[in-house]
GROMACS .gro file of C-alpha atoms in nm:
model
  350
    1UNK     CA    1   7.266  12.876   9.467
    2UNK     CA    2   7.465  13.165   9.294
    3UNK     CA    3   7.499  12.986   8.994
    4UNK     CA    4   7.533  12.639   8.767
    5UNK     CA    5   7.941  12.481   8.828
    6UNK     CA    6   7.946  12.311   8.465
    7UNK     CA    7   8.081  11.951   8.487
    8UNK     CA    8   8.260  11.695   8.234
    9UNK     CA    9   8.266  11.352   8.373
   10UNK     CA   10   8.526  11.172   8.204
   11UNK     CA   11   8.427  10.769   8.227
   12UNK     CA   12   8.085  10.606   8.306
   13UNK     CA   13   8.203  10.297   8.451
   14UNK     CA   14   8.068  10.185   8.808
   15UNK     CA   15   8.257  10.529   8.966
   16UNK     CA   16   8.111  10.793   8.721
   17UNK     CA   17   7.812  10.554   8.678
   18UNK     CA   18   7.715  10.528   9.038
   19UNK     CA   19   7.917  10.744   9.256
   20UNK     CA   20   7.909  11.076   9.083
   21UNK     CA   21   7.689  11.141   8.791
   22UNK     CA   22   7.388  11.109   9.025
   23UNK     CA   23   7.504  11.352   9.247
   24UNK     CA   24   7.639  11.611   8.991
   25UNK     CA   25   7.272  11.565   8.768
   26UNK     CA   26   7.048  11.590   9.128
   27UNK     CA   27   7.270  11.898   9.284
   28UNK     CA   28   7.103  12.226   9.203
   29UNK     CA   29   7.462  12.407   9.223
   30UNK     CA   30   7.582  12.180   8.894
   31UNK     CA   31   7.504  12.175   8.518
   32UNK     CA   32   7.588  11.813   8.405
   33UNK     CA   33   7.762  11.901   8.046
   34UNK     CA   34   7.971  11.667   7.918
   35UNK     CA   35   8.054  11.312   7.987
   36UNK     CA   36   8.380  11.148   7.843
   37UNK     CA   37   8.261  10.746   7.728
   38UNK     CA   38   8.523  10.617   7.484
   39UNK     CA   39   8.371  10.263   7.359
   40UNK     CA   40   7.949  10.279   7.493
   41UNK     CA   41   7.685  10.525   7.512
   42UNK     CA   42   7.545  10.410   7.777
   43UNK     CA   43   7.539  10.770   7.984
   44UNK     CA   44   7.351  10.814   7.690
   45UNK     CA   45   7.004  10.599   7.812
   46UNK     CA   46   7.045  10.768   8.166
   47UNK     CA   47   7.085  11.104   8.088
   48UNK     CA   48   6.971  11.165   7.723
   49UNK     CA   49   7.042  11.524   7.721
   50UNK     CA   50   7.403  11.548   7.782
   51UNK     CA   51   7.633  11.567   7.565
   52UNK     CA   52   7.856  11.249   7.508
   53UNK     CA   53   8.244  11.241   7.384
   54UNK     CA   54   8.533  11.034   7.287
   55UNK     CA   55   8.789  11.199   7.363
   56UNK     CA   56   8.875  11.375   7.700
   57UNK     CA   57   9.042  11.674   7.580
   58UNK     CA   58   8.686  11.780   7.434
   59UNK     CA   59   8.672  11.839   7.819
   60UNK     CA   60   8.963  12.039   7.873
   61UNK     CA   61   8.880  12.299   7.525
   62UNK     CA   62   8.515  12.395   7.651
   63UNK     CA   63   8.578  12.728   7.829
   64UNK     CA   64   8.226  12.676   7.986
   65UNK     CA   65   8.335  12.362   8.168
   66UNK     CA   66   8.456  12.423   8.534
   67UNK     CA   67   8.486  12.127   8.702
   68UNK     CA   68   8.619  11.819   8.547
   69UNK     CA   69   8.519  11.487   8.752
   70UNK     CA   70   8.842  11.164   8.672
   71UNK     CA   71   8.705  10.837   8.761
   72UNK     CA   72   8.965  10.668   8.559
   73UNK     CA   73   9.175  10.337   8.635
   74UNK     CA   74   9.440  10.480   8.943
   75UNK     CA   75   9.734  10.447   8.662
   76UNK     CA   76   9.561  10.729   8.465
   77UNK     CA   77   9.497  11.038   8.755
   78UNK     CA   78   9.824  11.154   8.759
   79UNK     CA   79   9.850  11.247   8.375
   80UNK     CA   80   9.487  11.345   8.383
   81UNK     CA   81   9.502  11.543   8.653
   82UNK     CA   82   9.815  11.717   8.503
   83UNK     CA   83   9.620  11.810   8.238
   84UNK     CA   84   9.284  11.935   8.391
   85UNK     CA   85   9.474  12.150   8.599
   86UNK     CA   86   9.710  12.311   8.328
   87UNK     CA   87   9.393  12.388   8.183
   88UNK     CA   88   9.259  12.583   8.395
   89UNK     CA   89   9.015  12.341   8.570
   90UNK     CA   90   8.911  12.215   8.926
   91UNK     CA   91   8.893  11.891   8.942
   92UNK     CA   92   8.752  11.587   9.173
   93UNK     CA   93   8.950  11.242   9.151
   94UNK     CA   94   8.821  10.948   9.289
   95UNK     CA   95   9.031  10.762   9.534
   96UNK     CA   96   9.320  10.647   9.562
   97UNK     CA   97   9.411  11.037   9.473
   98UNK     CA   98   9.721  10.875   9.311
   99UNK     CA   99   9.965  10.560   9.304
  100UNK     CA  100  10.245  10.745   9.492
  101UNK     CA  101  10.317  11.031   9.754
  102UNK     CA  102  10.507  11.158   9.516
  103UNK     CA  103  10.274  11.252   9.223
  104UNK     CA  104   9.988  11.370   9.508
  105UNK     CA  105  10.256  11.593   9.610
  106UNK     CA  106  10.355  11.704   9.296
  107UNK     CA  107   9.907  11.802   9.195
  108UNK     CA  108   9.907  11.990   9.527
  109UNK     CA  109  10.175  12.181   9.382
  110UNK     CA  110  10.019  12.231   9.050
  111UNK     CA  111   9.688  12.304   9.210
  112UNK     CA  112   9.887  12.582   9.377
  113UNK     CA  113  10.038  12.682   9.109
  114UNK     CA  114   9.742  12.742   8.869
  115UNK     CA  115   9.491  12.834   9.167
  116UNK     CA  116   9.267  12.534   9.100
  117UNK     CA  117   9.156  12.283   9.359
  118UNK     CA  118   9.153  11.940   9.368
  119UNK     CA  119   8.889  11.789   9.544
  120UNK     CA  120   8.946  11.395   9.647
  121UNK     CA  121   8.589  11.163   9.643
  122UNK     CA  122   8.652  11.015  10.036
  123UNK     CA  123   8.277  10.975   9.986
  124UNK     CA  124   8.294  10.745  10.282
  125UNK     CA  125   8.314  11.009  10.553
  126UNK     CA  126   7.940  11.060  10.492
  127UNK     CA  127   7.888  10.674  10.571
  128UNK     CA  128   7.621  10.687  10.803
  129UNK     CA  129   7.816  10.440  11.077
  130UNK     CA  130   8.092  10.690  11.030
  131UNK     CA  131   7.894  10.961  11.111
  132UNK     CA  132   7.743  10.791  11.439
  133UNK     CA  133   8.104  10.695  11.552
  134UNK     CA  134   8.217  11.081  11.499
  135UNK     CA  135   7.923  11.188  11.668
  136UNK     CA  136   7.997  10.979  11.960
  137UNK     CA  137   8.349  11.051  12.021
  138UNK     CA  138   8.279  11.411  11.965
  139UNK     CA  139   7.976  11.357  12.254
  140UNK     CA  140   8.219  11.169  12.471
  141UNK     CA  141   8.008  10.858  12.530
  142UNK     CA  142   8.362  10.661  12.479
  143UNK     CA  143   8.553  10.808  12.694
  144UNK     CA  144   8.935  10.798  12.583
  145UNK     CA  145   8.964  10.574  12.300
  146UNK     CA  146   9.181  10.298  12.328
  147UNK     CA  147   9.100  10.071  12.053
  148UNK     CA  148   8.961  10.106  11.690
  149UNK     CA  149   8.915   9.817  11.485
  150UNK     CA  150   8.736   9.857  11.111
  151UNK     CA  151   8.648   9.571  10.825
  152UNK     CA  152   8.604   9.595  10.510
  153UNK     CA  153   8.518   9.254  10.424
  154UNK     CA  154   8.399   9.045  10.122
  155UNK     CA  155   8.370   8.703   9.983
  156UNK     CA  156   8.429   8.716   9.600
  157UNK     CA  157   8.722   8.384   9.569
  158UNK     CA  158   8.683   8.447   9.154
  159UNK     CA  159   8.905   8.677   9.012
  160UNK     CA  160   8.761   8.873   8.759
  161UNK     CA  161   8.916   8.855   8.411
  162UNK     CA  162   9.029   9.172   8.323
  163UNK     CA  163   8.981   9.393   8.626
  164UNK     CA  164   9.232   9.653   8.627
  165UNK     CA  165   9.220   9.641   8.977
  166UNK     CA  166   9.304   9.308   8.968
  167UNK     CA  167   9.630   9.335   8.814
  168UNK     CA  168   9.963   9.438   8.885
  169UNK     CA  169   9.960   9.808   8.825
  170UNK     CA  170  10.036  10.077   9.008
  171UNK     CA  171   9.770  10.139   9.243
  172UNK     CA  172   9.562   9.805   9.183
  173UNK     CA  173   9.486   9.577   9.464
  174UNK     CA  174   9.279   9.604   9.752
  175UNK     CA  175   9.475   9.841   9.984
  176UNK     CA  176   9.438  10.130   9.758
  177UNK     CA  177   9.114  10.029   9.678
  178UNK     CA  178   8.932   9.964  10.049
  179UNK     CA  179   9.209  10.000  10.261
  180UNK     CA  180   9.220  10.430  10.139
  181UNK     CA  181   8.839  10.439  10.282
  182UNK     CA  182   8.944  10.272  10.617
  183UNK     CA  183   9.296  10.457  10.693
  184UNK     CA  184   9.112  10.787  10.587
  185UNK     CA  185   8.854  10.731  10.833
  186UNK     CA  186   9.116  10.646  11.061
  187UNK     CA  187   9.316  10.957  11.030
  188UNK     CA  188   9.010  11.194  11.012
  189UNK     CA  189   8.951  11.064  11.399
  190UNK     CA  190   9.322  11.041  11.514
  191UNK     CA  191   9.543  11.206  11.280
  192UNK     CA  192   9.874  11.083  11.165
  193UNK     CA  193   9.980  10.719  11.406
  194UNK     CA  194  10.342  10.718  11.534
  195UNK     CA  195  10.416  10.374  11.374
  196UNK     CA  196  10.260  10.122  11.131
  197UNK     CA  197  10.308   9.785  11.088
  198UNK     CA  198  10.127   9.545  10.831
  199UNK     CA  199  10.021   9.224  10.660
  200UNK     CA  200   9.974   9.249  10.305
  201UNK     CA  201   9.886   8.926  10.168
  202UNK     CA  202   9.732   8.770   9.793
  203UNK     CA  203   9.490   8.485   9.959
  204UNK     CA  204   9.315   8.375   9.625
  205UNK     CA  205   9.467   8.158   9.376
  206UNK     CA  206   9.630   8.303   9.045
  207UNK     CA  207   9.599   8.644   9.218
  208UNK     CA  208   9.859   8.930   9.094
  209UNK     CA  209   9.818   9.173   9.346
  210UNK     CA  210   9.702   9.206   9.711
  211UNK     CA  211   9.365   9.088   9.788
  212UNK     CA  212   9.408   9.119  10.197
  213UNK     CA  213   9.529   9.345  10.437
  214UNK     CA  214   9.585   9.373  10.830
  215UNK     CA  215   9.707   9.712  10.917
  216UNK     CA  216   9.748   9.790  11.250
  217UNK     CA  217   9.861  10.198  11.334
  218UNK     CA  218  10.006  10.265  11.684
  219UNK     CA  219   9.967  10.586  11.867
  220UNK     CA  220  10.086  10.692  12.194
  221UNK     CA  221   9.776  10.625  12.382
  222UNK     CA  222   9.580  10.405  12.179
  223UNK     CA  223   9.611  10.170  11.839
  224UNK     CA  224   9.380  10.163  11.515
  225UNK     CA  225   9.348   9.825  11.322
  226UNK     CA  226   9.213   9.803  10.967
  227UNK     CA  227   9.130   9.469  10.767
  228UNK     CA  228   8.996   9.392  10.467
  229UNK     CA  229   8.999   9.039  10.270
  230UNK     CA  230   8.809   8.904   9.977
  231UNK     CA  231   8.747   8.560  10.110
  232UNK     CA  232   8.571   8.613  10.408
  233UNK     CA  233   8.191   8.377  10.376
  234UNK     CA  234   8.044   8.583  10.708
  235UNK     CA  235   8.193   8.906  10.758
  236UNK     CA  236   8.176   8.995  11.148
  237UNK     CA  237   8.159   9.342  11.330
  238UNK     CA  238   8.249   9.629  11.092
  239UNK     CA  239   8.347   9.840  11.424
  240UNK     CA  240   8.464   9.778  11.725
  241UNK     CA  241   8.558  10.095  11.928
  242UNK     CA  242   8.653  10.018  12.301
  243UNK     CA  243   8.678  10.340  12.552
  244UNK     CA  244   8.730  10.406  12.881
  245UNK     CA  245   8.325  10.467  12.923
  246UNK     CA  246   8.223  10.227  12.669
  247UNK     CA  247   8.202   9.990  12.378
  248UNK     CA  248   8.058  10.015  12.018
  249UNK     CA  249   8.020   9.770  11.803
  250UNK     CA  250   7.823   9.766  11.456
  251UNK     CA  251   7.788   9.515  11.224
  252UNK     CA  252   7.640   9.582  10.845
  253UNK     CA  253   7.748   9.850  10.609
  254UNK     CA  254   7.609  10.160  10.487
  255UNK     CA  255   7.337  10.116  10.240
  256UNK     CA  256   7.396  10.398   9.985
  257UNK     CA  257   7.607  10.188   9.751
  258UNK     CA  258   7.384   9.944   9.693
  259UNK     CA  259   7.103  10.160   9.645
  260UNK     CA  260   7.260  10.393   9.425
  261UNK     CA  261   7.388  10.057   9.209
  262UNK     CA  262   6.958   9.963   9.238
  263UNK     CA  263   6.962  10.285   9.018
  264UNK     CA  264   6.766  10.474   9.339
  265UNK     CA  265   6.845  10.867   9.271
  266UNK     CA  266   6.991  11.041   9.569
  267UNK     CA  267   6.657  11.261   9.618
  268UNK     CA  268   6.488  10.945   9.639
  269UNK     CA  269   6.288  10.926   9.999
  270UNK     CA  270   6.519  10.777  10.327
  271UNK     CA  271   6.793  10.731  10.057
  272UNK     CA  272   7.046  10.738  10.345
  273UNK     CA  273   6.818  10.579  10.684
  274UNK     CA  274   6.948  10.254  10.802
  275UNK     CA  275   6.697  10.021  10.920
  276UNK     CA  276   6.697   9.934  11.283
  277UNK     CA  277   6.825   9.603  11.307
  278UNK     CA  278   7.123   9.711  11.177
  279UNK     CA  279   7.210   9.988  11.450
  280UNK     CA  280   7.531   9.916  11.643
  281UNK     CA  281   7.532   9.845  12.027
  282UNK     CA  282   7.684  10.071  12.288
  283UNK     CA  283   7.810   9.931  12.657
  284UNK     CA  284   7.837  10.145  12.982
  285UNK     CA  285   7.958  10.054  13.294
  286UNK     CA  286   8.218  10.007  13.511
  287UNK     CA  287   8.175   9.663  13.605
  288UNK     CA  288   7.922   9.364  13.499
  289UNK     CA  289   7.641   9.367  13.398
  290UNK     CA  290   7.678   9.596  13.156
  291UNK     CA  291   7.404   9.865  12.983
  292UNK     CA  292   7.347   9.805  12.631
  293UNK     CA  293   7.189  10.021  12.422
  294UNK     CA  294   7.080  10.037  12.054
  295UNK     CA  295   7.252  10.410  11.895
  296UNK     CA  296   7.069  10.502  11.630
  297UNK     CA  297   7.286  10.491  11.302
  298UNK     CA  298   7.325  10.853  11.174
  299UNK     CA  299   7.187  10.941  10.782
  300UNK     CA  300   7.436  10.835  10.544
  301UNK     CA  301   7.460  11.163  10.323
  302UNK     CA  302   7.724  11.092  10.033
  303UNK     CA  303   7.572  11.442   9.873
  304UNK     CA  304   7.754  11.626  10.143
  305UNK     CA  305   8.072  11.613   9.934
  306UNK     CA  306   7.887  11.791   9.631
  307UNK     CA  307   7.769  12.030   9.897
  308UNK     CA  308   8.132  12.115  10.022
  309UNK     CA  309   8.289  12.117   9.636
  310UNK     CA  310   8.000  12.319   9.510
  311UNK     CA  311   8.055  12.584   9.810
  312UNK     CA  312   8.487  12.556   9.791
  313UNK     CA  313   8.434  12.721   9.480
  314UNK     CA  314   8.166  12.941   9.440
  315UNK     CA  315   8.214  13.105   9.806
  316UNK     CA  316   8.529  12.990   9.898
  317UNK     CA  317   8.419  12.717  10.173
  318UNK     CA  318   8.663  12.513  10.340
  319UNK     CA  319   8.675  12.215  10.109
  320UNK     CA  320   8.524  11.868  10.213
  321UNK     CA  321   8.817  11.662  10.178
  322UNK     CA  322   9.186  11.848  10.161
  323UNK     CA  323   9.460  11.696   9.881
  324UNK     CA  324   9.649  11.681  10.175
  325UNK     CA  325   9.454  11.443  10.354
  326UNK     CA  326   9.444  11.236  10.061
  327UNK     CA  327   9.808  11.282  10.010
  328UNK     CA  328   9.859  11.133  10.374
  329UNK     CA  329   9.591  10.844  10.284
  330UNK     CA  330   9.902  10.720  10.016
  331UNK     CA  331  10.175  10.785  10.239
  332UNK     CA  332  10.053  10.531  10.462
  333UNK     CA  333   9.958  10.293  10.217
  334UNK     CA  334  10.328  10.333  10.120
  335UNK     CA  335  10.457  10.228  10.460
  336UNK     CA  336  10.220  10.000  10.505
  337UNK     CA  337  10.367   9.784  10.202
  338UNK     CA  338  10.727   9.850  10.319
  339UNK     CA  339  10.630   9.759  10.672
  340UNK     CA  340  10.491   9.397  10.519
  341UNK     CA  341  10.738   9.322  10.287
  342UNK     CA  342  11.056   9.422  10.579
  343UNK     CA  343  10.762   9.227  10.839
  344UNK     CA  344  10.881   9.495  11.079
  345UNK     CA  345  10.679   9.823  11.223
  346UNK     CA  346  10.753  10.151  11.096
  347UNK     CA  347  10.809  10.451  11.252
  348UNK     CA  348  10.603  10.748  11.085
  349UNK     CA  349  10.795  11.052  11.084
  350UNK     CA  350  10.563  11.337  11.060
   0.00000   0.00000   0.00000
């Protein structure tokens, strides 16, 4: 490493908590400076020798901070981001980048503008099922896709009081909250679909905003179908990839979430290694009976976002996720509300 990227953190909620102040502390190419905490100190008892603030701007006036990391409510990363950049800071948002097309549009701008970059946390690229379903497309063992199906299911039938993503805001409900890991993986393999159309439903009682989605995108040769619901009691396969050389189908999700909630450090030994009775199936063959066989599930490697912002700006590496991508990751959620509430498909213009 050339040198230390400082880093402000503003919010230590389960985001800055879990999903990024582990990585920034453990990276060698980041010095962990600041982190923004209005009403706890909690960041305090995990990491007792950073420096803890109030008030976010505290951030934005330290000329030795580089990199500020927003893991805000969605409402808030707009006006943030506005900020951070005017400033004269890079800056990674956690997903959804923003509430509309619009405002993404309007930071890539900015970002141009002020020669900053904005780097989007799509940590779920470096799932390691993800991974293992890139590296067998890429291999061919597939054939030509024809079907992609994803989950993202749940059971949790309470709404909890006072969730901001529980409430009508922009950018609350579940389709910018899982459905923006699933349509991103989605368009990472296929690129933008030719149409969309969608089911956008609130299943649980008293709900204010979506808590279920069907979203099925349509491309000229094959179609890509994303779900997610919060009342599900025995979620099925989370993949299902049918080709014209075979099927894949996994069940289970990738573990790093719930060890990095277990407080388990990134460094910490087979942090991303799936055990093997989770490993999804593949079937060959042109006719029955079939060849299954067990694929190994690829590491799950969540650091290799830190890797790719750390190298973006210190030597000018293609960046791990584009604002772009991200940008297209909203535009689709867009549709995909217009296409439920019109219950018609709609066409994508690209």
């Amino acid at each position: 490493m050339t040198r230390a990227v400082h880093t402000g953190i503003i919010g230590f909620g389960l985001s800055g908590k879990v999903f990024h102040a582990p990585f920034v502390s453990s990276h060698p190419g980041f010095e962990l400076s600041k982190i923004v905490e209005r009403h706890h100190r909690h960041a305090a008892e995990v990491y007792p020798g950073i420096t803890i603030v109030n008030d976010y701007h505290d951030l934005l006036n330290d000329n030795n901070i580089e990199l500020i990391v927003i893991t805000t409510p969605n409402t808030l990363h707009y006006p943030m981001a506005v900020e951070c950049l005017s400033a004269g800071k890079h800056i990674v948002i956690e997903k959804p980048f923003t509430p509309t097309s619009a405002e993404a549009d309007s930071l890539i701008s900015l970002a141009g503008k002020t020669g900053k970059k904005i780097f989007v946390y799509q940590n779920r690229r470096w799932d390691g099922d993800f991974l293992t379903i890139k590296k067998l497309i890429d291999q061919n063992a597939l054939g030509e896709i024809k079907y992609f199906e994803a989950h993202f299911d749940r059971y949790s039938p309470e709404i909890k009081p006072g969730a901001w993503r529980n409430k009508n805001i922009p950018g609350g409900g579940i389709l910018f909250d899982l459905g923006a890991h699933l349509i991103d993986q989605v368009l990472v393999l296929f690129g933008m679909p030719d149409s969309i159309k969608a089911d956008v439903q609130i299943e649980r009682p008293g709900g204010e905003v979506d808590d279920a989605f069907h979203v099925e995108m349509k491309y000229h040769d094959k179609t890509a179908l994303v779900r997610a619901g919060m009342m599900v009691k025995e979620p099925g396969p989370r993949y299902i990839i049918e080709g014209s050389l075979g099927k894949y189908s996994k069940t289970g999700i990738d573990l790093q979430e719930s060890r990095l909630k277990a407080g388990e450090k990134p460094s910490a030994k087979d942090f991303g290694k799936e055990d093997t009775a989770f490993w999804g199936t593949l079937r060959t063959g042109q006719k029955p009976p079939f060849e299954f066989t067990k694929v190994p599930t690829e590491d799950g490697n969540y650091m290799a976002f830190y890797d790719g912002v750390y190298k973006s700006i210190c030597e000018d590496k293609p960046m791990p996720v584009m604002a772009e991508e991200a940008r297209d990751i909203i535009f689709i959620i867009e549709k995909a509300f217009e296409s439920s509430t019109k219950r018609q498909s709609i066409k994508i213009e690209k």
